[in-house]
PDB file of C-alpha atoms in Angstrom:
ATOM      1  CA  UNK A  26      -2.858 -32.451 -29.841  1.00  0.00           C
ATOM      2  CA  UNK A  27      -0.527 -30.996 -27.184  1.00  0.00           C
ATOM      3  CA  UNK A  28      -2.882 -28.234 -25.372  1.00  0.00           C
ATOM      4  CA  UNK A  29      -0.630 -27.026 -22.897  1.00  0.00           C
ATOM      5  CA  UNK A  30      -3.569 -25.922 -20.953  1.00  0.00           C
ATOM      6  CA  UNK A  31      -1.391 -26.410 -17.516  1.00  0.00           C
ATOM      7  CA  UNK A  32       2.584 -25.104 -16.991  1.00  0.00           C
ATOM      8  CA  UNK A  33       2.490 -26.416 -12.959  1.00  0.00           C
ATOM      9  CA  UNK A  34       6.187 -25.748 -12.661  1.00  0.00           C
ATOM     10  CA  UNK A  35       8.454 -25.229  -9.833  1.00  0.00           C
ATOM     11  CA  UNK A  36      12.248 -24.024  -9.598  1.00  0.00           C
ATOM     12  CA  UNK A  37      11.791 -21.564  -6.015  1.00  0.00           C
ATOM     13  CA  UNK A  38      13.606 -24.792  -4.022  1.00  0.00           C
ATOM     14  CA  UNK A  39      10.455 -24.394  -1.966  1.00  0.00           C
ATOM     15  CA  UNK A  40       9.359 -27.903  -0.619  1.00  0.00           C
ATOM     16  CA  UNK A  41       5.706 -28.634  -1.811  1.00  0.00           C
ATOM     17  CA  UNK A  42       4.794 -28.782   2.242  1.00  0.00           C
ATOM     18  CA  UNK A  43       5.410 -25.235   1.965  1.00  0.00           C
ATOM     19  CA  UNK A  44       3.292 -24.211  -1.558  1.00  0.00           C
ATOM     20  CA  UNK A  45       0.178 -23.721   0.963  1.00  0.00           C
ATOM     21  CA  UNK A  46       1.682 -21.495   2.489  1.00  0.00           C
ATOM     22  CA  UNK A  47       1.349 -19.173  -0.726  1.00  0.00           C
ATOM     23  CA  UNK A  48      -2.562 -19.518  -1.404  1.00  0.00           C
ATOM     24  CA  UNK A  49      -5.033 -16.442  -1.290  1.00  0.00           C
ATOM     25  CA  UNK A  50      -5.245 -14.811   0.969  1.00  0.00           C
ATOM     26  CA  UNK A  51      -8.828 -14.479   0.796  1.00  0.00           C
ATOM     27  CA  UNK A  52      -9.551 -11.433   2.056  1.00  0.00           C
ATOM     28  CA  UNK A  53      -9.375  -9.323  -1.712  1.00  0.00           C
ATOM     29  CA  UNK A  54     -11.115 -12.515  -3.665  1.00  0.00           C
ATOM     30  CA  UNK A  55     -11.402 -10.896  -6.990  1.00  0.00           C
ATOM     31  CA  UNK A  56     -11.130  -7.134  -6.135  1.00  0.00           C
ATOM     32  CA  UNK A  57     -10.624  -4.848  -7.592  1.00  0.00           C
ATOM     33  CA  UNK A  58      -6.217  -4.777  -6.584  1.00  0.00           C
ATOM     34  CA  UNK A  59      -4.711  -1.261  -5.959  1.00  0.00           C
ATOM     35  CA  UNK A  60      -4.041   0.293  -9.125  1.00  0.00           C
ATOM     36  CA  UNK A  61      -2.748   3.483 -10.370  1.00  0.00           C
ATOM     37  CA  UNK A  62      -4.975   6.033  -9.666  1.00  0.00           C
ATOM     38  CA  UNK A  63      -5.183   5.041  -6.223  1.00  0.00           C
ATOM     39  CA  UNK A  64      -1.432   5.269  -5.451  1.00  0.00           C
ATOM     40  CA  UNK A  65      -1.073   8.593  -6.524  1.00  0.00           C
ATOM     41  CA  UNK A  66      -3.705   9.710  -4.069  1.00  0.00           C
ATOM     42  CA  UNK A  67      -1.640   7.795  -1.140  1.00  0.00           C
ATOM     43  CA  UNK A  68      -2.764   4.862  -0.717  1.00  0.00           C
ATOM     44  CA  UNK A  69       0.980   3.846  -1.098  1.00  0.00           C
ATOM     45  CA  UNK A  70       1.960   5.850   1.741  1.00  0.00           C
ATOM     46  CA  UNK A  71      -0.470   3.667   3.777  1.00  0.00           C
ATOM     47  CA  UNK A  72       1.034   0.395   2.103  1.00  0.00           C
ATOM     48  CA  UNK A  73       4.431   0.787   2.321  1.00  0.00           C
ATOM     49  CA  UNK A  74       3.511   1.273   6.231  1.00  0.00           C
ATOM     50  CA  UNK A  75       1.967  -2.147   6.108  1.00  0.00           C
ATOM     51  CA  UNK A  76       4.770  -3.623   4.752  1.00  0.00           C
ATOM     52  CA  UNK A  77       6.909  -5.971   7.007  1.00  0.00           C
ATOM     53  CA  UNK A  78      10.843  -4.840   7.079  1.00  0.00           C
ATOM     54  CA  UNK A  79      11.833  -8.130   4.425  1.00  0.00           C
ATOM     55  CA  UNK A  80       8.642  -6.400   1.450  1.00  0.00           C
ATOM     56  CA  UNK A  81      10.478  -3.627   2.112  1.00  0.00           C
ATOM     57  CA  UNK A  82      13.788  -4.484   1.165  1.00  0.00           C
ATOM     58  CA  UNK A  83      12.086  -6.757  -1.435  1.00  0.00           C
ATOM     59  CA  UNK A  84      11.457  -3.157  -3.150  1.00  0.00           C
ATOM     60  CA  UNK A  85      14.637  -2.054  -2.046  1.00  0.00           C
ATOM     61  CA  UNK A  86      16.485  -4.446  -3.951  1.00  0.00           C
ATOM     62  CA  UNK A  87      14.195  -4.503  -6.776  1.00  0.00           C
ATOM     63  CA  UNK A  88      14.918  -0.139  -7.100  1.00  0.00           C
ATOM     64  CA  UNK A  89      18.401  -0.893  -7.409  1.00  0.00           C
ATOM     65  CA  UNK A  90      19.190  -4.219  -9.003  1.00  0.00           C
ATOM     66  CA  UNK A  91      15.937  -5.282 -10.404  1.00  0.00           C
ATOM     67  CA  UNK A  92      17.585  -8.413 -11.852  1.00  0.00           C
ATOM     68  CA  UNK A  93      18.729  -9.318  -8.770  1.00  0.00           C
ATOM     69  CA  UNK A  94      15.693 -10.035  -7.035  1.00  0.00           C
ATOM     70  CA  UNK A  95      14.978 -13.926  -5.871  1.00  0.00           C
ATOM     71  CA  UNK A  96      11.719 -15.979  -6.589  1.00  0.00           C
ATOM     72  CA  UNK A  97      11.594 -16.485  -3.376  1.00  0.00           C
ATOM     73  CA  UNK A  98      10.866 -12.990  -2.420  1.00  0.00           C
ATOM     74  CA  UNK A  99       9.303 -11.849  -5.083  1.00  0.00           C
ATOM     75  CA  UNK A 100       6.755 -14.684  -4.165  1.00  0.00           C
ATOM     76  CA  UNK A 101       6.965 -13.526   0.266  1.00  0.00           C
ATOM     77  CA  UNK A 102       6.617 -10.048  -1.016  1.00  0.00           C
ATOM     78  CA  UNK A 103       2.963 -10.672  -3.602  1.00  0.00           C
ATOM     79  CA  UNK A 104       1.884 -12.603  -0.736  1.00  0.00           C
ATOM     80  CA  UNK A 105       1.711  -9.570   1.317  1.00  0.00           C
ATOM     81  CA  UNK A 106       0.845  -7.213  -1.323  1.00  0.00           C
ATOM     82  CA  UNK A 107      -2.095 -10.221  -1.268  1.00  0.00           C
ATOM     83  CA  UNK A 108      -2.892 -10.464   2.691  1.00  0.00           C
ATOM     84  CA  UNK A 109      -3.500  -6.274   2.604  1.00  0.00           C
ATOM     85  CA  UNK A 110      -5.786  -6.938   0.228  1.00  0.00           C
ATOM     86  CA  UNK A 111      -3.907  -5.063  -1.647  1.00  0.00           C
ATOM     87  CA  UNK A 112      -3.429  -7.674  -4.840  1.00  0.00           C
ATOM     88  CA  UNK A 113      -6.792  -9.336  -5.077  1.00  0.00           C
ATOM     89  CA  UNK A 114      -6.681 -13.331  -4.735  1.00  0.00           C
ATOM     90  CA  UNK A 115      -8.565 -12.947  -8.942  1.00  0.00           C
ATOM     91  CA  UNK A 116      -4.326 -10.614 -10.288  1.00  0.00           C
ATOM     92  CA  UNK A 117      -2.698 -12.648  -7.445  1.00  0.00           C
ATOM     93  CA  UNK A 118      -3.046 -15.646  -8.790  1.00  0.00           C
ATOM     94  CA  UNK A 119      -3.026 -14.728 -12.631  1.00  0.00           C
ATOM     95  CA  UNK A 120       0.635 -13.411 -11.778  1.00  0.00           C
ATOM     96  CA  UNK A 121       1.710 -16.654  -9.534  1.00  0.00           C
ATOM     97  CA  UNK A 122       5.788 -16.919 -10.559  1.00  0.00           C
ATOM     98  CA  UNK A 123       4.719 -21.041  -8.972  1.00  0.00           C
ATOM     99  CA  UNK A 124       1.958 -21.758 -11.189  1.00  0.00           C
ATOM    100  CA  UNK A 125       1.492 -20.675 -14.503  1.00  0.00           C
ATOM    101  CA  UNK A 126      -1.907 -21.472 -14.912  1.00  0.00           C
ATOM    102  CA  UNK A 127      -2.868 -21.316 -18.582  1.00  0.00           C
ATOM    103  CA  UNK A 128      -6.190 -20.479 -19.435  1.00  0.00           C
ATOM    104  CA  UNK A 129      -8.233 -23.288 -20.737  1.00  0.00           C
ATOM    105  CA  UNK A 130     -10.912 -21.800 -22.936  1.00  0.00           C
ATOM    106  CA  UNK A 131     -14.195 -24.500 -23.110  1.00  0.00           C
ATOM    107  CA  UNK A 132     -13.190 -27.665 -21.897  1.00  0.00           C
ATOM    108  CA  UNK A 133     -14.686 -29.683 -25.190  1.00  0.00           C
ATOM    109  CA  UNK A 134     -11.983 -26.703 -27.535  1.00  0.00           C
ATOM    110  CA  UNK A 135      -9.707 -26.224 -25.233  1.00  0.00           C
ATOM    111  CA  UNK A 136      -7.431 -23.528 -26.457  1.00  0.00           C
ATOM    112  CA  UNK A 137      -3.615 -24.575 -28.017  1.00  0.00           C
ATOM    113  CA  UNK A 138      -0.587 -23.853 -26.698  1.00  0.00           C
ATOM    114  CA  UNK A 139       1.377 -21.374 -29.433  1.00  0.00           C
ATOM    115  CA  UNK A 140       4.781 -22.155 -29.772  1.00  0.00           C
ATOM    116  CA  UNK A 141       5.496 -18.509 -28.683  1.00  0.00           C
ATOM    117  CA  UNK A 142       3.681 -19.103 -25.582  1.00  0.00           C
ATOM    118  CA  UNK A 143       5.565 -22.256 -24.149  1.00  0.00           C
ATOM    119  CA  UNK A 144       9.132 -20.308 -25.414  1.00  0.00           C
ATOM    120  CA  UNK A 145       7.556 -17.682 -22.998  1.00  0.00           C
ATOM    121  CA  UNK A 146       6.731 -19.968 -20.456  1.00  0.00           C
ATOM    122  CA  UNK A 147      10.104 -21.633 -21.036  1.00  0.00           C
ATOM    123  CA  UNK A 148      12.268 -18.149 -20.825  1.00  0.00           C
ATOM    124  CA  UNK A 149      10.440 -17.496 -17.311  1.00  0.00           C
ATOM    125  CA  UNK A 150      10.782 -20.027 -15.896  1.00  0.00           C
ATOM    126  CA  UNK A 151      14.249 -19.806 -16.152  1.00  0.00           C
ATOM    127  CA  UNK A 152      13.758 -16.805 -13.272  1.00  0.00           C
ATOM    128  CA  UNK A 153      16.087 -14.258 -14.593  1.00  0.00           C
ATOM    129  CA  UNK A 154      15.616 -12.324 -10.782  1.00  0.00           C
ATOM    130  CA  UNK A 155      13.517  -8.681 -13.023  1.00  0.00           C
ATOM    131  CA  UNK A 156       9.617  -9.630 -11.351  1.00  0.00           C
ATOM    132  CA  UNK A 157       9.207  -6.514 -13.643  1.00  0.00           C
ATOM    133  CA  UNK A 158      10.240  -7.961 -16.786  1.00  0.00           C
ATOM    134  CA  UNK A 159       8.009 -11.202 -16.498  1.00  0.00           C
ATOM    135  CA  UNK A 160       5.125  -9.701 -15.570  1.00  0.00           C
ATOM    136  CA  UNK A 161       5.353  -7.302 -18.839  1.00  0.00           C
ATOM    137  CA  UNK A 162       6.710 -10.917 -21.028  1.00  0.00           C
ATOM    138  CA  UNK A 163       3.973 -12.776 -19.997  1.00  0.00           C
ATOM    139  CA  UNK A 164       1.574 -10.344 -20.353  1.00  0.00           C
ATOM    140  CA  UNK A 165       2.964  -9.633 -24.355  1.00  0.00           C
ATOM    141  CA  UNK A 166       3.055 -13.022 -24.533  1.00  0.00           C
ATOM    142  CA  UNK A 167      -0.619 -13.606 -23.553  1.00  0.00           C
ATOM    143  CA  UNK A 168      -1.716 -11.116 -24.934  1.00  0.00           C
ATOM    144  CA  UNK A 169      -0.379 -12.344 -28.293  1.00  0.00           C
ATOM    145  CA  UNK A 170      -1.541 -15.576 -28.262  1.00  0.00           C
ATOM    146  CA  UNK A 171      -5.754 -13.941 -27.975  1.00  0.00           C
ATOM    147  CA  UNK A 172      -4.751 -11.985 -31.139  1.00  0.00           C
ATOM    148  CA  UNK A 173      -3.675 -15.433 -32.435  1.00  0.00           C
ATOM    149  CA  UNK A 174      -6.649 -17.357 -31.149  1.00  0.00           C
ATOM    150  CA  UNK A 175      -9.202 -14.253 -31.906  1.00  0.00           C
ATOM    151  CA  UNK A 176      -8.044 -15.033 -35.409  1.00  0.00           C
ATOM    152  CA  UNK A 177      -8.509 -18.843 -36.200  1.00  0.00           C
ATOM    153  CA  UNK A 178     -12.463 -19.938 -37.609  1.00  0.00           C
ATOM    154  CA  UNK A 179     -14.939 -22.765 -38.085  1.00  0.00           C
ATOM    155  CA  UNK A 180     -14.959 -24.353 -41.267  1.00  0.00           C
ATOM    156  CA  UNK A 181     -18.383 -21.912 -41.295  1.00  0.00           C
ATOM    157  CA  UNK A 182     -16.512 -19.042 -40.611  1.00  0.00           C
ATOM    158  CA  UNK A 183     -17.548 -17.988 -37.009  1.00  0.00           C
ATOM    159  CA  UNK A 184     -14.603 -17.342 -33.959  1.00  0.00           C
ATOM    160  CA  UNK A 185     -13.138 -20.840 -33.273  1.00  0.00           C
ATOM    161  CA  UNK A 186     -13.238 -19.611 -29.428  1.00  0.00           C
ATOM    162  CA  UNK A 187     -16.584 -18.156 -28.150  1.00  0.00           C
ATOM    163  CA  UNK A 188     -15.082 -16.388 -24.810  1.00  0.00           C
ATOM    164  CA  UNK A 189     -11.110 -15.753 -25.268  1.00  0.00           C
ATOM    165  CA  UNK A 190     -11.678 -13.363 -22.437  1.00  0.00           C
ATOM    166  CA  UNK A 191      -9.851 -15.261 -19.520  1.00  0.00           C
ATOM    167  CA  UNK A 192      -6.797 -15.033 -21.432  1.00  0.00           C
ATOM    168  CA  UNK A 193      -6.503 -11.304 -22.070  1.00  0.00           C
ATOM    169  CA  UNK A 194      -8.267 -10.983 -18.406  1.00  0.00           C
ATOM    170  CA  UNK A 195      -4.841 -12.776 -17.442  1.00  0.00           C
ATOM    171  CA  UNK A 196      -2.856 -10.730 -19.144  1.00  0.00           C
ATOM    172  CA  UNK A 197      -4.162  -7.378 -17.137  1.00  0.00           C
ATOM    173  CA  UNK A 198      -3.695  -8.507 -14.129  1.00  0.00           C
ATOM    174  CA  UNK A 199      -0.035  -8.845 -14.868  1.00  0.00           C
ATOM    175  CA  UNK A 200      -0.853  -5.061 -16.254  1.00  0.00           C
ATOM    176  CA  UNK A 201      -2.140  -4.327 -12.675  1.00  0.00           C
ATOM    177  CA  UNK A 202       0.203  -6.192 -10.454  1.00  0.00           C
ATOM    178  CA  UNK A 203       2.904  -4.270 -12.496  1.00  0.00           C
ATOM    179  CA  UNK A 204       1.337  -0.898 -12.104  1.00  0.00           C
ATOM    180  CA  UNK A 205       0.444  -1.170  -8.847  1.00  0.00           C
ATOM    181  CA  UNK A 206       4.658  -2.374  -8.210  1.00  0.00           C
ATOM    182  CA  UNK A 207       5.994   0.498 -10.314  1.00  0.00           C
ATOM    183  CA  UNK A 208       4.069   3.014  -8.566  1.00  0.00           C
ATOM    184  CA  UNK A 209       5.224   1.870  -5.451  1.00  0.00           C
ATOM    185  CA  UNK A 210       9.069   2.011  -6.697  1.00  0.00           C
ATOM    186  CA  UNK A 211       8.422   5.418  -8.337  1.00  0.00           C
ATOM    187  CA  UNK A 212       7.015   6.765  -4.657  1.00  0.00           C
ATOM    188  CA  UNK A 213      10.743   6.237  -3.369  1.00  0.00           C
ATOM    189  CA  UNK A 214       9.393   5.804  -0.302  1.00  0.00           C
ATOM    190  CA  UNK A 215      11.490   3.082   1.158  1.00  0.00           C
ATOM    191  CA  UNK A 216      14.811   5.185   0.366  1.00  0.00           C
ATOM    192  CA  UNK A 217      14.700   6.614   4.394  1.00  0.00           C
ATOM    193  CA  UNK A 218      14.479   2.406   5.135  1.00  0.00           C
TER     194      UNK A 218
END
């Protein structure tokens, strides 16, 4: 059985020796990440004030042409947001562009990867240049996969998988990160820079 447990992809051009620079910062390990309600209260101005020029340029480019952001630029922006605690380590790892960690489930009863999930992984690994589209596709595919797994039953009619929360938690991480970036973009705080 092909469990498709971990998909590790390095199509970033970043040498393996430099992967360590993208490790979680440890500032905000388990969250919460900044959410949209925080942004509405002005947290976006505080976050923007702490970003480097390169991160601000990435956000400007994302706003002007969402399909022209490189994977490395996005990873640098996300690492910066993680280092300032705006994105928790958990959400940072759950939305990583370099390593797609597909939830395992129970080690004795691992989740089999669906054809749709593998197709989504292949598609997003080609990196269309739009990180928000990537997050939306990945979250949708995870939710669909979670629903499919929830329908599977043992011979006695009980659910085959006891805990699907890792699948849904990763989909939620995509939503939180996407909402944070959309909130920063909607604030129009980069126009003057």
